[in-house]
PDB file of C-alpha atoms in Angstrom:
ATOM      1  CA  UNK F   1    -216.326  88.378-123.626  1.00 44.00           C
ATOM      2  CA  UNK F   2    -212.413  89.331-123.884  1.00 45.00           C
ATOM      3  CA  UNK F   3    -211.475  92.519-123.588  1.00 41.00           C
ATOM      4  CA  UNK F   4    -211.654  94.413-126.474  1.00 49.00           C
ATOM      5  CA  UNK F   5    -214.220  96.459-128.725  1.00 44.00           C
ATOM      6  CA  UNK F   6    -217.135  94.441-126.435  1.00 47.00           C
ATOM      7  CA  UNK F   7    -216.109  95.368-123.318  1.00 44.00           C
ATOM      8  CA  UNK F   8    -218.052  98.385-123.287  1.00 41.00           C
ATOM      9  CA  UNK F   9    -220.987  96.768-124.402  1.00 46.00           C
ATOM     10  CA  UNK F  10    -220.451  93.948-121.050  1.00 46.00           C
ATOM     11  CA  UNK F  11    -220.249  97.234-119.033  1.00 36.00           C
ATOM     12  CA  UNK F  12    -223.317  99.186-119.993  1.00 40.00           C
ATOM     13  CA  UNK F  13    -225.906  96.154-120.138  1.00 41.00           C
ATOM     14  CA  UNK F  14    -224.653  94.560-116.754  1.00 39.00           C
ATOM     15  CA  UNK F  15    -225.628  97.817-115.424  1.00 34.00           C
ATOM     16  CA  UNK F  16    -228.881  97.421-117.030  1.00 37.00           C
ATOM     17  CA  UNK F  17    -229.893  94.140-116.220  1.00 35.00           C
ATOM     18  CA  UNK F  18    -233.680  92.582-116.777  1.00 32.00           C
ATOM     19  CA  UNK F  19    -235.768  89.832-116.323  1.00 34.00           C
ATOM     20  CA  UNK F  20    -235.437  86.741-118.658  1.00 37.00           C
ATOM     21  CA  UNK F  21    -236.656  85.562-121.537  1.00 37.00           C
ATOM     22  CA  UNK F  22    -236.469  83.064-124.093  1.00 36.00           C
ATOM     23  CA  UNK F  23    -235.005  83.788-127.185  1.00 34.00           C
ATOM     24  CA  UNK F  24    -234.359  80.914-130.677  1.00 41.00           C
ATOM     25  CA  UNK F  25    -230.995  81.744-131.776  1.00 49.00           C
ATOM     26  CA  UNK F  26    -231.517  82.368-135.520  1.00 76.00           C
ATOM     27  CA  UNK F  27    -229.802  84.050-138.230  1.00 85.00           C
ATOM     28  CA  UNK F  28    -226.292  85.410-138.111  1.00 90.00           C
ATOM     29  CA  UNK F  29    -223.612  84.134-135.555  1.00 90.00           C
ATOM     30  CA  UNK F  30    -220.220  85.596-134.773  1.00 89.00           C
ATOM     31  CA  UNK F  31    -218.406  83.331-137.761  1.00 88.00           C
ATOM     32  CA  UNK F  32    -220.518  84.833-140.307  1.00 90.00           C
ATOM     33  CA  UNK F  33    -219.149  88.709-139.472  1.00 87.00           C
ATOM     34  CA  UNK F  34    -216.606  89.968-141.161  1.00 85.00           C
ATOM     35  CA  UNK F  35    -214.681  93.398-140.921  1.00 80.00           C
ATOM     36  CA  UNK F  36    -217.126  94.578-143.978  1.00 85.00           C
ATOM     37  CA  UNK F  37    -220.570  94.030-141.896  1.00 84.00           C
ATOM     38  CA  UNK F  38    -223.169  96.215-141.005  1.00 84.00           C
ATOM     39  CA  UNK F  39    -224.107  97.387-137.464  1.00 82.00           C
ATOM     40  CA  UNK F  40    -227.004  95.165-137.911  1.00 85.00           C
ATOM     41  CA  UNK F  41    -225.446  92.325-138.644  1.00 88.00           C
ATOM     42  CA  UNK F  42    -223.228  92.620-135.955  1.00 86.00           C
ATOM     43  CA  UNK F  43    -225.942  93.178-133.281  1.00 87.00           C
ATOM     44  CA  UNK F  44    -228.008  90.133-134.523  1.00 90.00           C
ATOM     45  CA  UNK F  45    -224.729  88.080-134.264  1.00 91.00           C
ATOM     46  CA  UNK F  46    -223.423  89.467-130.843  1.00 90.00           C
ATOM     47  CA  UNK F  47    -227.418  89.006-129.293  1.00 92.00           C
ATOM     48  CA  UNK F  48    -227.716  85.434-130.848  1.00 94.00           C
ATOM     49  CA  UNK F  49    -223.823  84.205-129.116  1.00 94.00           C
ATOM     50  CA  UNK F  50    -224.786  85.609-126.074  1.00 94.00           C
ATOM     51  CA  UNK F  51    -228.575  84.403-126.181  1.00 95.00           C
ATOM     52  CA  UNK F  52    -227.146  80.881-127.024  1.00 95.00           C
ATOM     53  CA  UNK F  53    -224.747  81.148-123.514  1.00 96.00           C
ATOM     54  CA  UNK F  54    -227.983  81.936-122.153  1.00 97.00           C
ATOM     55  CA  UNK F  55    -229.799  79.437-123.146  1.00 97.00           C
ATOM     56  CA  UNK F  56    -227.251  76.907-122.579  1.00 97.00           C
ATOM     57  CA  UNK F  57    -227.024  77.830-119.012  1.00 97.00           C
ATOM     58  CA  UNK F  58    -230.977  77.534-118.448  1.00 97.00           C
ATOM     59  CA  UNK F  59    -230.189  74.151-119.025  1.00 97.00           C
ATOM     60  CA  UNK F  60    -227.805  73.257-116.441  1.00 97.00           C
ATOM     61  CA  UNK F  61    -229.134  70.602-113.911  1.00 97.00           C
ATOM     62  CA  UNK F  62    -226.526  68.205-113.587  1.00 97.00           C
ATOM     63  CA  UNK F  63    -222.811  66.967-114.270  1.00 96.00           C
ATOM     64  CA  UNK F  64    -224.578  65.726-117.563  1.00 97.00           C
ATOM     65  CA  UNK F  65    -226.130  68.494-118.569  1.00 97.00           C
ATOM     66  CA  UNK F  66    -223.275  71.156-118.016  1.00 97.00           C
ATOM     67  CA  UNK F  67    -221.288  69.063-119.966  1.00 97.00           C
ATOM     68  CA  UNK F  68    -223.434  69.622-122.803  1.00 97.00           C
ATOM     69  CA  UNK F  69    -223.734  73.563-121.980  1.00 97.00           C
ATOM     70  CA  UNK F  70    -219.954  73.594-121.858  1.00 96.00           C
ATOM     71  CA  UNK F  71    -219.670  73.026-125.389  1.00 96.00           C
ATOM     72  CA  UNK F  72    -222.201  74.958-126.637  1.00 96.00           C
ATOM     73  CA  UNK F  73    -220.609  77.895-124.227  1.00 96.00           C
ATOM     74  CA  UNK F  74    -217.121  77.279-125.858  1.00 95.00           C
ATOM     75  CA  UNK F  75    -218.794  77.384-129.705  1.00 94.00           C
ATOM     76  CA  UNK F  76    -220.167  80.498-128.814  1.00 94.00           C
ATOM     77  CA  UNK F  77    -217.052  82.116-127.378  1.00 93.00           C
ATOM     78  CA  UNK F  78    -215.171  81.436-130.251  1.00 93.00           C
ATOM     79  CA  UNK F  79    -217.540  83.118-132.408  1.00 92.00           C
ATOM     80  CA  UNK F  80    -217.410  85.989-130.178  1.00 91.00           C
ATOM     81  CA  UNK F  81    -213.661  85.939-130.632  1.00 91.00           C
ATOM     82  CA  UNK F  82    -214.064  85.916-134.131  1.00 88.00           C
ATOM     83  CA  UNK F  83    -216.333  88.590-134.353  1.00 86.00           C
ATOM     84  CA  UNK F  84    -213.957  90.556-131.921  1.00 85.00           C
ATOM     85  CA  UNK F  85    -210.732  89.405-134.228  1.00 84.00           C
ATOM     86  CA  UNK F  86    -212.456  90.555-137.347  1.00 80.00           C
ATOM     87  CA  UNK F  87    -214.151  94.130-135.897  1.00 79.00           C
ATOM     88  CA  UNK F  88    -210.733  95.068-133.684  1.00 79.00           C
ATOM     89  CA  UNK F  89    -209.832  98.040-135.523  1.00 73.00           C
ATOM     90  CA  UNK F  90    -211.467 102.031-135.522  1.00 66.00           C
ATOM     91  CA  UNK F  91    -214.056 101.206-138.185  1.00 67.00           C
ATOM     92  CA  UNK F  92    -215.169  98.258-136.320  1.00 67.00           C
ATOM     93  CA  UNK F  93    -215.291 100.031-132.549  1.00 73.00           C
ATOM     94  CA  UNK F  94    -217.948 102.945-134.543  1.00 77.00           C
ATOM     95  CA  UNK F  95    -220.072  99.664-135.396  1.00 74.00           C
ATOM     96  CA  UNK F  96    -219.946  98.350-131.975  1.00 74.00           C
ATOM     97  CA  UNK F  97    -220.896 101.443-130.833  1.00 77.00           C
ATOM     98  CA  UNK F  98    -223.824 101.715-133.200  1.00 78.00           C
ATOM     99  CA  UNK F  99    -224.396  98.078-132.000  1.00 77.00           C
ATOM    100  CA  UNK F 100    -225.175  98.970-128.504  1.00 73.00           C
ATOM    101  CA  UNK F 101    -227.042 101.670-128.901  1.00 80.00           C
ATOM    102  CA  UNK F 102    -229.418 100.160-131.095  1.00 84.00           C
ATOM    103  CA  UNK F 103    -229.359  96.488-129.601  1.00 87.00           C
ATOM    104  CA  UNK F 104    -229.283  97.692-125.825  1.00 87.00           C
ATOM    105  CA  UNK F 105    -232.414  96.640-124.169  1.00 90.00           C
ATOM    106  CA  UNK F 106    -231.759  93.197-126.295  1.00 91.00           C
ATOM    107  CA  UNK F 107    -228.323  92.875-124.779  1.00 89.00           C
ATOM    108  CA  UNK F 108    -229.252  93.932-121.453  1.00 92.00           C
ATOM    109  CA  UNK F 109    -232.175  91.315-121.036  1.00 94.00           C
ATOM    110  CA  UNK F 110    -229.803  88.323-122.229  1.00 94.00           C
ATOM    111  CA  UNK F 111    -226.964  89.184-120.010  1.00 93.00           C
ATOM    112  CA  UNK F 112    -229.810  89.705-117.525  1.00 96.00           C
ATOM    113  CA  UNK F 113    -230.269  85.867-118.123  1.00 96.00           C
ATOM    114  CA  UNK F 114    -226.882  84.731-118.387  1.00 95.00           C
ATOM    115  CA  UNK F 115    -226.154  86.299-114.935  1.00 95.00           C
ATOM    116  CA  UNK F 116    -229.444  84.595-113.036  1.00 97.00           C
ATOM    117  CA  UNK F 117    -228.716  81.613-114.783  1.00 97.00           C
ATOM    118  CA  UNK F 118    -224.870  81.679-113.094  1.00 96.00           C
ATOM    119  CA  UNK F 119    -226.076  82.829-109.974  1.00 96.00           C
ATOM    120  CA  UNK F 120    -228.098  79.746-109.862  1.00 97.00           C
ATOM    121  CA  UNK F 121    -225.512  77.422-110.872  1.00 97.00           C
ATOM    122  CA  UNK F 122    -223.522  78.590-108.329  1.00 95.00           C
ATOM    123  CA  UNK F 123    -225.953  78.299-105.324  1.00 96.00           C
ATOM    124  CA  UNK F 124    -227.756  75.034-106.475  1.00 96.00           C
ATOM    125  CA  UNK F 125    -224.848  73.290-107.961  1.00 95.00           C
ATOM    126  CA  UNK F 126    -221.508  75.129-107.128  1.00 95.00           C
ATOM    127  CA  UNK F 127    -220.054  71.509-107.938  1.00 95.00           C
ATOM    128  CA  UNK F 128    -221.212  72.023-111.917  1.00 95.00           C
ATOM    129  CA  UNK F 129    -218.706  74.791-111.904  1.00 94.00           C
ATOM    130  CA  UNK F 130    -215.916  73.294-112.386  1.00 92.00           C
ATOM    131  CA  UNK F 131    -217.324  71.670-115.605  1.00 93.00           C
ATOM    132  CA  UNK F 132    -218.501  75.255-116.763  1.00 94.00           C
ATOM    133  CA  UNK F 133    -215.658  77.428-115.442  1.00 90.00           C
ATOM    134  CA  UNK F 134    -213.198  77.463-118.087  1.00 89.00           C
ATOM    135  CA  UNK F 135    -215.679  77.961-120.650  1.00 91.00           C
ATOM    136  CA  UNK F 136    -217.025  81.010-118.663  1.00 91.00           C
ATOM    137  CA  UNK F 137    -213.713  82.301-118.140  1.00 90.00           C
ATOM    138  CA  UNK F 138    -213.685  82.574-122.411  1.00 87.00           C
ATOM    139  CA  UNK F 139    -216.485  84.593-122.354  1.00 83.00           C
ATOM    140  CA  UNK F 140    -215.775  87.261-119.832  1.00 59.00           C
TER     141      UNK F 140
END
């Protein structure tokens, strides 16, 4: 996540953070929002980018395989950004807003994965960051 109307949202679910799960990504994605969406809309699309990082980190096991989560990380931060570019004004800060209070325990259990997922990365492959690294650094 850059810093912008999502960096509350970071804040309050890293604070919150769960056990994993597994979640399809389905539905909308951050491309598809627009300044004119609903809180809903937004919240499916901001869950589904970050369960996709998720996901794509659970499969991390080698150079090969990072590699393939790197590129699925860097799709997803861009439609982050888009979502961020489209919602960065006072209308779209009262949706993201709405967003985390109605998505929280959603958001907190997939940044719950993302960060187990790094944190084991890091320990049992600390080499694989490299490959993931700059694609991480979009996100956050």
């Amino acid at each position: 996540m850059k810093t912008g109307i999502f960096a509350a949202a970071g804040l309050a679910t890293a604070l919150m953070l769960t056990g994993c799960g597994q979640n399809d990504v389905k539905g909308k994605t951050g491309t598809d929002i627009t300044a004119k969406s609903s809180a809903k809309d937004i919240g499916e699309a901001y869950v589904n980018e970050m369960t996709r990082i998720a996901d794509a980190l659970e499969t991390v096991k080698d150079k090969k395989s990072a590699e393939k989560a790197a590129k699925t990380l860097n799709k997803a931060a861009e439609g982050l950004n888009a979502m961020q570019e489209e919602l960065d004004n006072e209308a779209g800060s009262t949706k993201a807003m709405q967003v985390l209070a109605s998505r929280a325990g959603e958001l907190a259990e997939v940044q719950g994965r993302m960060m187990k997922e790094i944190m084991r990365i890091q320990t049992e492959h600390p080499e694989l960051m490299d490959v993931l690294g700059d694609e991480l650094n979009k996100i956050n």
